[in-house]
Structure formats: C-alpha cells, structure tokens
C-alpha cells in the first residue's frame, strides 16, 4: 500500500489538522471492517465444541451465530445516521471499543447465556462502527483514484471476510480454543481505538437532529425481519412467532418509509435510491449475499458432517474462494473505469450461477478437488467481479452529508440479505430432507439431498442478481 499524505479542510472554528498518512488511516479502517465481518462466520466451525463446552441445546447453539447478525443488521441504519450527526470517527471509535469489550467478555463466558449476551453486545458495537468505516473512507479519500482503490480494498474485506472467518476459526479452534476466536479481536480492537483518533481524519459535522421516530421504526422493523428470517429457517415459516415477527417487521418498515418520505432530515434519505445504478447496486447487495451465504453454511456442514473434515481442514478448504475475491477486488480500480459496472456485474453473476449450479451435483463421495474446488473458484471470481464495484458505485455518487446513511443502508442490505437467503434455503433444504426421509433415504445421502436443493435455490437467487445486473447503465468512472 502506497504511503502518501492527505490534508482535509478544517471545520468551521477548528484549527487546521496536520497531514495524515493515508495508508495507515486506511489500514485502521480496513482492519476494523475485517473484524466485524469475520465475526459473522469465525465461530461457525467451532459450533460443536462450543455446544459441548457450554451445554447448549441443539437449537440454542444456533443463536451464537444469529444473535450477532440479528443485532448487527437491525441497528446498522441507526449507526450510520448517528455517525452523520454525532461524528463518524467518534462513532467508529466508540463502536470498536464496545465490540472489543464484548469480544473479551465472550471469550471469558462461562455459560451459554453469557456468551449470547456478549454476542449481542458485539452486534451493537459492530452496528455503531460498521457504517462509519465506509463513510470515513469516502470523506478521507477525496481524490478519485485513491478513493476507488480504498473502496475496492474495502469490498475485498467485506466479501472475502466471510471465507477468511471460516479459515481463521478453523485455525484457532484446532490449535488453541474456540475462545481464542473472540480473544483475537482484543489486541486489534485496542490498537484501533488508540490509533484512530490520531491518524483517521474526523470529517466536519453538520448541525442536525436525529430522526427518533424513524430510528425506532426502522431499527425495530429491520430487527423484526431479521429475527423472522432466522427463526423461520430453524422453526418453520408457519410458526406463530415467525409469522408475528414477519408481520410486525413489514408494518414497521412501511411506517418507516412513510416517515422518511415526509421528514425534513430522515434517517435514510430516499434520494439515495433516485439514481438508477445506485438503486441497482443496493438491490444486488441484497441478492448477492442471499446466494453466497448458503455456500458457507451448507459446505461447512458437508465438509464436517459428511466428509468428516477437522475444523482446520474446513477452514483451509475455503481459502481458494477468499483468494479469488481478494485478487479480483484489487483489479477493480483498473476494470471498472474501462468497462463500467454492467459487464462486470453480468460476468460475475453468471459465474456465481455456474458455481452454485455445479454444487447441485454433490454426492456423499464427492472429493474436494474434483467437485468442490471448481465451484469455489467460480464463486470467488464471480463475487469479486459482481460485488466489489458496488461499493464504489454507491459511495462515490452520494453527497458527503449522506455518506453515513449510504453506508448504513449498504451494510443493512448485505446483512438482511444474508439472513433472509440462509433462512429460505434452510427451509428448502429441510423440506427436501423430510420428503427424502419419507421415501426411505437415510444417512449422508439424506443430508446431501437437502444441500443440493439449497444450492439449486442459491443458483436461482444468483439468477435474480443477474437480472438486476442487466439494468445497469454504462458509465465512465472518473479516475483522476
């Protein structure tokens, strides 16, 4: 990463700041983002050991994962707007501090209840810091080429971080303990809290007020929907709690949209969706994770429960996919100005469809190299091409005062899309598994039948993302 200095305009009434080293500022922001994304999957491969150590019930242990995603996704809109109003760097540092303390508490947890509480607190901290990582990049890097490079690296962290979380979780669980997957956040979090006030510029704050009714309606609405999606995937879509949460979420979000349309300083300015390419980018940030998360979830199950991979082997199995995402993300600053978003998004989504479709051929005896490596490479290249440009499209086309809200909406789309997609595909998998069991199928084949049905569903979701990609307008992105 090239080191150079950035200067920022002083806010009214403040002394001018000294130049900051952009490489160090970007490293601080990206490490924070990677931490937040890692924790969505880092404990996935450790679930069997967590269940044994803390006496979780088979259904209760799923909340180790879903409690973090639920709170993170539900509070992102509020965290983004709070950064716009109260200071993006302040919210970034405060959120990282909360996340770090919660990670320490989770690593020390002696009971299932304490671990879940720590994961909830991690989600709160992540929702405070997450949207402001994007906003800080946008306001720190004002030169077009530097901003595009920074946003492309951010995309690599956001997309590849899920796979890296599985790799890191496998390493730490196998070599040390599942608790180390939480403890590892502590030194990095402390470093961010100490270094960010010195090296990350603090953008000027504009006088405004927080849309409290909108914040309540939006936060509760998104939280209710995320809860309904996760609960529906585990307990069924005909469950009264699932249906009640789904209905409440829809009503709250309808009220939220009415408040945003009428408010003078809304939590989510609806003008964010006025530009065609930005609206399509938001749509694909919702659809892409719906397809992608199934790969992590069901392939982890396949490798551990069918192929009997150890936690470490499972983590390394996802390394090719993460490598492809990072490699393509680094190429986006050259590819996007040359080709525009439409060809990249179309090519990427076609590769995702092919990768998910290939996985429908899984059998209990499928080998890693022959059957899994190819789809993982295709999905990694597809994600890198289809979704890495979306951060650039969204964050380079919004006004500075809307950067926090734009980042909050973007990450909300990602989190809610992942939760919804996984719950839908778990329902598909469960239905096929029950039907196959009724037909006399048993053993590993029963699990694989459910997984291949889920991968077929993932390919259909990727197909929807392809249709959205067709709507992109060709545009020339500035490079200087």
PDB file of N, CA, C and O in Angstrom, residues 78 81 85-86 209-220 256 259-260 265-267:
ATOM      1  N   UNK A  78     -29.392   2.959  12.137  1.00  0.00           N
ATOM      2  CA  UNK A  78     -29.235   3.921  13.219  1.00  0.00           C
ATOM      3  C   UNK A  78     -27.769   4.293  13.401  1.00  0.00           C
ATOM      4  O   UNK A  78     -27.422   5.467  13.593  1.00  0.00           O
ATOM      5  N   UNK A  81     -26.636   6.777  10.561  1.00  0.00           N
ATOM      6  CA  UNK A  81     -27.121   8.143  10.699  1.00  0.00           C
ATOM      7  C   UNK A  81     -26.518   8.821  11.928  1.00  0.00           C
ATOM      8  O   UNK A  81     -26.244  10.033  11.911  1.00  0.00           O
ATOM      9  N   UNK A  85     -24.495  12.530  12.288  1.00  0.00           N
ATOM     10  CA  UNK A  85     -24.914  13.608  13.180  1.00  0.00           C
ATOM     11  C   UNK A  85     -23.925  13.873  14.314  1.00  0.00           C
ATOM     12  O   UNK A  85     -23.692  15.017  14.690  1.00  0.00           O
ATOM     13  N   UNK A  86     -23.369  12.821  14.889  1.00  0.00           N
ATOM     14  CA  UNK A  86     -22.555  12.970  16.097  1.00  0.00           C
ATOM     15  C   UNK A  86     -21.057  12.820  15.856  1.00  0.00           C
ATOM     16  O   UNK A  86     -20.270  12.987  16.782  1.00  0.00           O
ATOM     17  N   UNK A 209     -30.674  17.047  13.556  1.00  0.00           N
ATOM     18  CA  UNK A 209     -31.257  16.288  14.653  1.00  0.00           C
ATOM     19  C   UNK A 209     -31.501  14.858  14.190  1.00  0.00           C
ATOM     20  O   UNK A 209     -31.653  14.596  13.000  1.00  0.00           O
ATOM     21  N   UNK A 210     -31.491  13.939  15.143  1.00  0.00           N
ATOM     22  CA  UNK A 210     -31.720  12.536  14.838  1.00  0.00           C
ATOM     23  C   UNK A 210     -33.212  12.291  14.691  1.00  0.00           C
ATOM     24  O   UNK A 210     -34.004  12.701  15.539  1.00  0.00           O
ATOM     25  N   UNK A 211     -33.602  11.656  13.619  1.00  0.00           N
ATOM     26  CA  UNK A 211     -34.996  11.313  13.367  1.00  0.00           C
ATOM     27  C   UNK A 211     -35.376  10.154  14.296  1.00  0.00           C
ATOM     28  O   UNK A 211     -35.298   8.983  13.923  1.00  0.00           O
ATOM     29  N   UNK A 212     -35.788  10.495  15.528  1.00  0.00           N
ATOM     30  CA  UNK A 212     -36.042   9.467  16.533  1.00  0.00           C
ATOM     31  C   UNK A 212     -37.197   8.537  16.157  1.00  0.00           C
ATOM     32  O   UNK A 212     -37.052   7.311  16.245  1.00  0.00           O
ATOM     33  N   UNK A 213     -38.370   9.052  15.723  1.00  0.00           N
ATOM     34  CA  UNK A 213     -39.432   8.123  15.306  1.00  0.00           C
ATOM     35  C   UNK A 213     -38.979   7.207  14.164  1.00  0.00           C
ATOM     36  O   UNK A 213     -39.268   6.000  14.170  1.00  0.00           O
ATOM     37  N   UNK A 214     -38.261   7.784  13.190  1.00  0.00           N
ATOM     38  CA  UNK A 214     -37.754   6.955  12.104  1.00  0.00           C
ATOM     39  C   UNK A 214     -36.735   5.934  12.590  1.00  0.00           C
ATOM     40  O   UNK A 214     -36.723   4.793  12.132  1.00  0.00           O
ATOM     41  N   UNK A 215     -35.877   6.356  13.541  1.00  0.00           N
ATOM     42  CA  UNK A 215     -34.875   5.443  14.085  1.00  0.00           C
ATOM     43  C   UNK A 215     -35.532   4.259  14.784  1.00  0.00           C
ATOM     44  O   UNK A 215     -35.126   3.104  14.606  1.00  0.00           O
ATOM     45  N   UNK A 216     -36.572   4.542  15.565  1.00  0.00           N
ATOM     46  CA  UNK A 216     -37.261   3.462  16.286  1.00  0.00           C
ATOM     47  C   UNK A 216     -37.956   2.528  15.312  1.00  0.00           C
ATOM     48  O   UNK A 216     -37.818   1.296  15.389  1.00  0.00           O
ATOM     49  N   UNK A 217     -38.717   3.112  14.355  1.00  0.00           N
ATOM     50  CA  UNK A 217     -39.446   2.279  13.401  1.00  0.00           C
ATOM     51  C   UNK A 217     -38.500   1.466  12.517  1.00  0.00           C
ATOM     52  O   UNK A 217     -38.711   0.264  12.285  1.00  0.00           O
ATOM     53  N   UNK A 218     -37.431   2.110  12.019  1.00  0.00           N
ATOM     54  CA  UNK A 218     -36.501   1.418  11.150  1.00  0.00           C
ATOM     55  C   UNK A 218     -35.733   0.328  11.866  1.00  0.00           C
ATOM     56  O   UNK A 218     -35.591  -0.793  11.365  1.00  0.00           O
ATOM     57  N   UNK A 219     -35.237   0.643  13.068  1.00  0.00           N
ATOM     58  CA  UNK A 219     -34.459  -0.334  13.828  1.00  0.00           C
ATOM     59  C   UNK A 219     -35.315  -1.534  14.222  1.00  0.00           C
ATOM     60  O   UNK A 219     -34.916  -2.692  14.033  1.00  0.00           O
ATOM     61  N   UNK A 220     -36.520  -1.261  14.755  1.00  0.00           N
ATOM     62  CA  UNK A 220     -37.394  -2.363  15.154  1.00  0.00           C
ATOM     63  C   UNK A 220     -37.878  -3.152  13.934  1.00  0.00           C
ATOM     64  O   UNK A 220     -38.006  -4.384  13.996  1.00  0.00           O
ATOM     65  N   UNK A 256     -41.939   3.216   8.554  1.00  0.00           N
ATOM     66  CA  UNK A 256     -40.624   3.853   8.434  1.00  0.00           C
ATOM     67  C   UNK A 256     -40.493   4.594   7.101  1.00  0.00           C
ATOM     68  O   UNK A 256     -40.032   5.748   7.061  1.00  0.00           O
ATOM     69  N   UNK A 259     -42.414   7.808   7.151  1.00  0.00           N
ATOM     70  CA  UNK A 259     -41.716   8.833   7.921  1.00  0.00           C
ATOM     71  C   UNK A 259     -40.540   9.410   7.148  1.00  0.00           C
ATOM     72  O   UNK A 259     -40.277  10.620   7.197  1.00  0.00           O
ATOM     73  N   UNK A 260     -39.837   8.545   6.408  1.00  0.00           N
ATOM     74  CA  UNK A 260     -38.679   9.023   5.650  1.00  0.00           C
ATOM     75  C   UNK A 260     -39.103   9.933   4.501  1.00  0.00           C
ATOM     76  O   UNK A 260     -38.416  10.895   4.170  1.00  0.00           O
ATOM     77  N   UNK A 265     -35.239  15.738   7.816  1.00  0.00           N
ATOM     78  CA  UNK A 265     -33.895  15.187   7.987  1.00  0.00           C
ATOM     79  C   UNK A 265     -34.024  13.692   8.294  1.00  0.00           C
ATOM     80  O   UNK A 265     -33.833  13.249   9.427  1.00  0.00           O
ATOM     81  N   UNK A 266     -34.380  12.905   7.287  1.00  0.00           N
ATOM     82  CA  UNK A 266     -34.689  11.492   7.524  1.00  0.00           C
ATOM     83  C   UNK A 266     -33.461  10.665   7.876  1.00  0.00           C
ATOM     84  O   UNK A 266     -32.331  11.029   7.553  1.00  0.00           O
ATOM     85  N   UNK A 267     -33.723   9.548   8.525  1.00  0.00           N
ATOM     86  CA  UNK A 267     -32.665   8.597   8.856  1.00  0.00           C
ATOM     87  C   UNK A 267     -32.044   8.026   7.577  1.00  0.00           C
ATOM     88  O   UNK A 267     -30.824   7.880   7.467  1.00  0.00           O
TER      89      UNK A 267
END
